[in-house]
Amino acid sequence: AGPIGLTAFGITTILLNFLNAELIGKDTITLIICYGMFHGGMIQILAGMWEVYRGNIFGGCAFTSYGGFWMGFALFEILMVITELEPPSKDGKVVWLIVWGIFTLLNLIGTLNANRVVQFVFASLTALFFLLAAGVNNADIHVLAGYVGIVCGSSALYLGWAE
């Protein structure tokens, strides 16, 4: 289950961060969101449940949580298009990203006895969330976060292939 969840996480993280790094146009967001909902969201949630079944509670928590993140992010983006809901304030978005950064930092602490690649995935993901939070109010930091996200997603793909 680990390789399935890692590759789902890796691919969707790379795709979204190509957008954040401004390497692809904003018109690709619909493709990324649809893919993120199913591959990043549903597949990671399934991988998380399989990890729990195997007795890997940490892997189960990580995959289901980040799968839920992708499902929620995709639903949010869809609702912004199909409804008249107001977009969240910048402060709200910053808080949301910081909470995910803290959650990811706590997961990083949980990897300190794991191999270095697992640690790198969580360290780079922690940096990504905090950079994205800072990037809400600074376009240059947002672009930098995109490059960090591409590295993070690539490291997750490598880890998935290595398992």
PDB file of C-alpha atoms in Angstrom:
ATOM      1  CA  ALA A   1       0.000   0.000   0.000  1.00  0.00           C
ATOM      2  CA  GLY A   2       2.907   2.349   0.713  1.00  0.00           C
ATOM      3  CA  PRO A   3       4.070   2.615  -2.905  1.00  0.00           C
ATOM      4  CA  ILE A   4       0.496   3.244  -4.084  1.00  0.00           C
ATOM      5  CA  GLY A   5      -0.029   6.075  -1.616  1.00  0.00           C
ATOM      6  CA  LEU A   6       3.421   7.564  -2.179  1.00  0.00           C
ATOM      7  CA  THR A   7       3.069   7.653  -5.940  1.00  0.00           C
ATOM      8  CA  ALA A   8      -0.437   9.147  -5.664  1.00  0.00           C
ATOM      9  CA  PHE A   9       0.895  11.794  -3.299  1.00  0.00           C
ATOM     10  CA  GLY A  10       3.993  12.407  -5.392  1.00  0.00           C
ATOM     11  CA  ILE A  11       2.281  12.826  -8.739  1.00  0.00           C
ATOM     12  CA  THR A  12      -0.455  15.142  -7.487  1.00  0.00           C
ATOM     13  CA  THR A  13       2.022  17.195  -5.460  1.00  0.00           C
ATOM     14  CA  ILE A  14       4.251  17.632  -8.506  1.00  0.00           C
ATOM     15  CA  LEU A  15       1.300  18.633 -10.699  1.00  0.00           C
ATOM     16  CA  LEU A  16      -0.044  21.250  -8.309  1.00  0.00           C
ATOM     17  CA  ASN A  17       3.386  22.683  -7.683  1.00  0.00           C
ATOM     18  CA  PHE A  18       4.160  23.078 -11.363  1.00  0.00           C
ATOM     19  CA  LEU A  19       1.223  25.486 -11.189  1.00  0.00           C
ATOM     20  CA  ASN A  20       2.494  27.133  -7.982  1.00  0.00           C
ATOM     21  CA  ALA A  21       5.954  27.570  -9.554  1.00  0.00           C
ATOM     22  CA  GLU A  22       4.233  29.162 -12.568  1.00  0.00           C
ATOM     23  CA  LEU A  23       5.724  26.588 -14.933  1.00  0.00           C
ATOM     24  CA  ILE A  24       2.259  25.833 -16.351  1.00  0.00           C
ATOM     25  CA  GLY A  25      -0.763  28.046 -16.922  1.00  0.00           C
ATOM     26  CA  LYS A  26      -3.570  28.636 -14.435  1.00  0.00           C
ATOM     27  CA  ASP A  27      -5.936  27.076 -16.967  1.00  0.00           C
ATOM     28  CA  THR A  28      -4.598  23.649 -15.937  1.00  0.00           C
ATOM     29  CA  ILE A  29      -6.139  23.915 -12.467  1.00  0.00           C
ATOM     30  CA  THR A  30      -9.250  21.968 -13.499  1.00  0.00           C
ATOM     31  CA  LEU A  31      -7.135  19.024 -14.656  1.00  0.00           C
ATOM     32  CA  ILE A  32      -5.049  19.140 -11.482  1.00  0.00           C
ATOM     33  CA  ILE A  33      -8.113  19.363  -9.237  1.00  0.00           C
ATOM     34  CA  CYS A  34      -9.897  16.424 -10.871  1.00  0.00           C
ATOM     35  CA  TYR A  35      -6.744  14.338 -10.709  1.00  0.00           C
ATOM     36  CA  GLY A  36      -6.049  15.498  -7.161  1.00  0.00           C
ATOM     37  CA  MET A  37      -9.517  14.506  -5.979  1.00  0.00           C
ATOM     38  CA  PHE A  38      -9.246  10.956  -7.230  1.00  0.00           C
ATOM     39  CA  HIS A  39      -5.567  10.046  -7.361  1.00  0.00           C
ATOM     40  CA  GLY A  40      -4.329  12.350  -4.619  1.00  0.00           C
ATOM     41  CA  GLY A  41      -7.449  11.983  -2.507  1.00  0.00           C
ATOM     42  CA  MET A  42      -9.269   8.725  -2.991  1.00  0.00           C
ATOM     43  CA  ILE A  43      -6.212   6.574  -3.753  1.00  0.00           C
ATOM     44  CA  GLN A  44      -4.327   7.905  -0.723  1.00  0.00           C
ATOM     45  CA  ILE A  45      -7.321   7.277   1.532  1.00  0.00           C
ATOM     46  CA  LEU A  46      -7.517   3.710   0.248  1.00  0.00           C
ATOM     47  CA  ALA A  47      -3.759   3.277   0.729  1.00  0.00           C
ATOM     48  CA  GLY A  48      -4.150   4.599   4.268  1.00  0.00           C
ATOM     49  CA  MET A  49      -6.838   2.061   5.058  1.00  0.00           C
ATOM     50  CA  TRP A  50      -4.659  -0.722   3.655  1.00  0.00           C
ATOM     51  CA  GLU A  51      -1.779   0.508   5.835  1.00  0.00           C
ATOM     52  CA  VAL A  52      -4.008   0.379   8.926  1.00  0.00           C
ATOM     53  CA  TYR A  53      -5.051  -3.154   7.961  1.00  0.00           C
ATOM     54  CA  ARG A  54      -1.345  -4.083   7.789  1.00  0.00           C
ATOM     55  CA  GLY A  55      -0.828  -2.618  11.267  1.00  0.00           C
ATOM     56  CA  ASN A  56       1.011   0.524  10.106  1.00  0.00           C
ATOM     57  CA  ILE A  57      -0.965   3.168  12.006  1.00  0.00           C
ATOM     58  CA  PHE A  58       1.505   5.970  11.155  1.00  0.00           C
ATOM     59  CA  GLY A  59       1.240   5.232   7.412  1.00  0.00           C
ATOM     60  CA  GLY A  60      -2.533   4.955   7.727  1.00  0.00           C
ATOM     61  CA  CYS A  61      -2.789   8.305   9.499  1.00  0.00           C
ATOM     62  CA  ALA A  62      -0.504  10.022   6.992  1.00  0.00           C
ATOM     63  CA  PHE A  63      -2.101   8.657   3.834  1.00  0.00           C
ATOM     64  CA  THR A  64      -5.705   9.153   4.972  1.00  0.00           C
ATOM     65  CA  SER A  65      -4.988  12.654   6.273  1.00  0.00           C
ATOM     66  CA  TYR A  66      -3.249  13.857   3.120  1.00  0.00           C
ATOM     67  CA  GLY A  67      -5.866  12.052   1.023  1.00  0.00           C
ATOM     68  CA  GLY A  68      -8.484  14.020   2.933  1.00  0.00           C
ATOM     69  CA  PHE A  69      -6.468  17.179   2.325  1.00  0.00           C
ATOM     70  CA  TRP A  70      -6.605  16.564  -1.434  1.00  0.00           C
ATOM     71  CA  MET A  71     -10.321  15.734  -1.374  1.00  0.00           C
ATOM     72  CA  GLY A  72     -11.061  18.884   0.640  1.00  0.00           C
ATOM     73  CA  PHE A  73      -8.839  21.057  -1.545  1.00  0.00           C
ATOM     74  CA  ALA A  74     -10.502  19.736  -4.696  1.00  0.00           C
ATOM     75  CA  LEU A  75     -13.996  20.250  -3.287  1.00  0.00           C
ATOM     76  CA  PHE A  76     -13.075  23.786  -2.235  1.00  0.00           C
ATOM     77  CA  GLU A  77     -11.822  24.642  -5.723  1.00  0.00           C
ATOM     78  CA  ILE A  78     -14.955  23.148  -7.294  1.00  0.00           C
ATOM     79  CA  LEU A  79     -17.247  25.067  -4.925  1.00  0.00           C
ATOM     80  CA  MET A  80     -15.457  28.315  -5.779  1.00  0.00           C
ATOM     81  CA  VAL A  81     -16.441  27.758  -9.419  1.00  0.00           C
ATOM     82  CA  ILE A  82     -19.983  26.399  -9.155  1.00  0.00           C
ATOM     83  CA  THR A  83     -21.340  28.473  -6.254  1.00  0.00           C
ATOM     84  CA  GLU A  84     -21.430  32.085  -5.216  1.00  0.00           C
ATOM     85  CA  LEU A  85     -19.456  31.462  -2.034  1.00  0.00           C
ATOM     86  CA  GLU A  86     -16.967  34.130  -1.122  1.00  0.00           C
ATOM     87  CA  PRO A  87     -13.336  33.054  -1.280  1.00  0.00           C
ATOM     88  CA  PRO A  88     -11.647  32.795   2.115  1.00  0.00           C
ATOM     89  CA  SER A  89      -9.703  35.727   3.482  1.00  0.00           C
ATOM     90  CA  LYS A  90      -5.935  35.652   3.076  1.00  0.00           C
ATOM     91  CA  ASP A  91      -5.639  35.248   6.854  1.00  0.00           C
ATOM     92  CA  GLY A  92      -7.916  32.219   6.736  1.00  0.00           C
ATOM     93  CA  LYS A  93      -5.832  30.614   4.019  1.00  0.00           C
ATOM     94  CA  VAL A  94      -2.628  31.307   5.966  1.00  0.00           C
ATOM     95  CA  VAL A  95      -4.074  29.672   9.099  1.00  0.00           C
ATOM     96  CA  TRP A  96      -5.239  26.655   7.083  1.00  0.00           C
ATOM     97  CA  LEU A  97      -1.758  26.169   5.603  1.00  0.00           C
ATOM     98  CA  ILE A  98      -0.026  26.686   8.966  1.00  0.00           C
ATOM     99  CA  VAL A  99      -2.243  24.059  10.618  1.00  0.00           C
ATOM    100  CA  TRP A 100      -1.252  21.594   7.874  1.00  0.00           C
ATOM    101  CA  GLY A 101       2.374  22.627   8.349  1.00  0.00           C
ATOM    102  CA  ILE A 102       2.184  21.890  12.079  1.00  0.00           C
ATOM    103  CA  PHE A 103       0.489  18.536  11.432  1.00  0.00           C
ATOM    104  CA  THR A 104       3.219  17.682   8.927  1.00  0.00           C
ATOM    105  CA  LEU A 105       5.970  18.794  11.323  1.00  0.00           C
ATOM    106  CA  LEU A 106       4.536  16.438  13.951  1.00  0.00           C
ATOM    107  CA  ASN A 107       4.554  13.670  11.344  1.00  0.00           C
ATOM    108  CA  LEU A 108       8.197  14.540  10.586  1.00  0.00           C
ATOM    109  CA  ILE A 109       9.040  13.996  14.253  1.00  0.00           C
ATOM    110  CA  GLY A 110       7.373  10.591  13.951  1.00  0.00           C
ATOM    111  CA  THR A 111       9.787   9.683  11.120  1.00  0.00           C
ATOM    112  CA  LEU A 112      13.009  10.290  13.045  1.00  0.00           C
ATOM    113  CA  ASN A 113      13.597   6.544  13.339  1.00  0.00           C
ATOM    114  CA  ALA A 114      12.737   5.942   9.669  1.00  0.00           C
ATOM    115  CA  ASN A 115      15.053   6.069   6.667  1.00  0.00           C
ATOM    116  CA  ARG A 116      16.370   9.407   5.432  1.00  0.00           C
ATOM    117  CA  VAL A 117      14.153   9.518   2.327  1.00  0.00           C
ATOM    118  CA  VAL A 118      10.998   9.253   4.456  1.00  0.00           C
ATOM    119  CA  GLN A 119      12.377  12.040   6.636  1.00  0.00           C
ATOM    120  CA  PHE A 120      13.146  14.138   3.553  1.00  0.00           C
ATOM    121  CA  VAL A 121       9.594  13.737   2.199  1.00  0.00           C
ATOM    122  CA  PHE A 122       8.112  14.996   5.467  1.00  0.00           C
ATOM    123  CA  ALA A 123      10.743  17.731   5.944  1.00  0.00           C
ATOM    124  CA  SER A 124      10.196  19.084   2.445  1.00  0.00           C
ATOM    125  CA  LEU A 125       6.411  18.849   2.859  1.00  0.00           C
ATOM    126  CA  THR A 126       6.665  20.752   6.146  1.00  0.00           C
ATOM    127  CA  ALA A 127       8.717  23.447   4.391  1.00  0.00           C
ATOM    128  CA  LEU A 128       6.193  23.481   1.535  1.00  0.00           C
ATOM    129  CA  PHE A 129       3.211  24.182   3.799  1.00  0.00           C
ATOM    130  CA  PHE A 130       5.002  26.970   5.666  1.00  0.00           C
ATOM    131  CA  LEU A 131       6.293  28.504   2.431  1.00  0.00           C
ATOM    132  CA  LEU A 132       2.801  28.355   0.930  1.00  0.00           C
ATOM    133  CA  ALA A 133       1.482  30.109   4.039  1.00  0.00           C
ATOM    134  CA  ALA A 134       4.117  32.843   3.643  1.00  0.00           C
ATOM    135  CA  GLY A 135       3.414  32.908  -0.087  1.00  0.00           C
ATOM    136  CA  VAL A 136      -0.208  33.894   0.419  1.00  0.00           C
ATOM    137  CA  ASN A 137       1.078  37.449   0.856  1.00  0.00           C
ATOM    138  CA  ASN A 138       4.233  37.240  -1.285  1.00  0.00           C
ATOM    139  CA  ALA A 139       4.180  36.023  -4.898  1.00  0.00           C
ATOM    140  CA  ASP A 140       7.914  35.292  -5.012  1.00  0.00           C
ATOM    141  CA  ILE A 141       7.709  33.033  -1.957  1.00  0.00           C
ATOM    142  CA  HIS A 142       4.694  31.314  -3.503  1.00  0.00           C
ATOM    143  CA  VAL A 143       6.739  30.519  -6.624  1.00  0.00           C
ATOM    144  CA  LEU A 144       9.631  29.278  -4.450  1.00  0.00           C
ATOM    145  CA  ALA A 145       7.148  27.045  -2.625  1.00  0.00           C
ATOM    146  CA  GLY A 146       6.181  25.567  -5.986  1.00  0.00           C
ATOM    147  CA  TYR A 147       9.768  24.471  -6.615  1.00  0.00           C
ATOM    148  CA  VAL A 148      10.001  22.997  -3.106  1.00  0.00           C
ATOM    149  CA  GLY A 149       6.744  21.141  -3.830  1.00  0.00           C
ATOM    150  CA  ILE A 150       8.149  19.675  -7.040  1.00  0.00           C
ATOM    151  CA  VAL A 151      11.171  18.392  -5.094  1.00  0.00           C
ATOM    152  CA  CYS A 152       8.897  17.057  -2.338  1.00  0.00           C
ATOM    153  CA  GLY A 153       6.629  15.234  -4.795  1.00  0.00           C
ATOM    154  CA  SER A 154       9.623  13.853  -6.661  1.00  0.00           C
ATOM    155  CA  SER A 155      11.110  12.498  -3.438  1.00  0.00           C
ATOM    156  CA  ALA A 156       7.803  10.790  -2.638  1.00  0.00           C
ATOM    157  CA  LEU A 157       7.786   9.208  -6.110  1.00  0.00           C
ATOM    158  CA  TYR A 158      11.345   7.991  -5.583  1.00  0.00           C
ATOM    159  CA  LEU A 159      10.401   6.523  -2.202  1.00  0.00           C
ATOM    160  CA  GLY A 160       7.342   4.831  -3.701  1.00  0.00           C
ATOM    161  CA  TRP A 161       9.438   3.251  -6.447  1.00  0.00           C
ATOM    162  CA  ALA A 162      12.131   2.205  -3.960  1.00  0.00           C
ATOM    163  CA  GLU A 163       9.713   0.323  -1.700  1.00  0.00           C
TER     164      GLU A 163
END
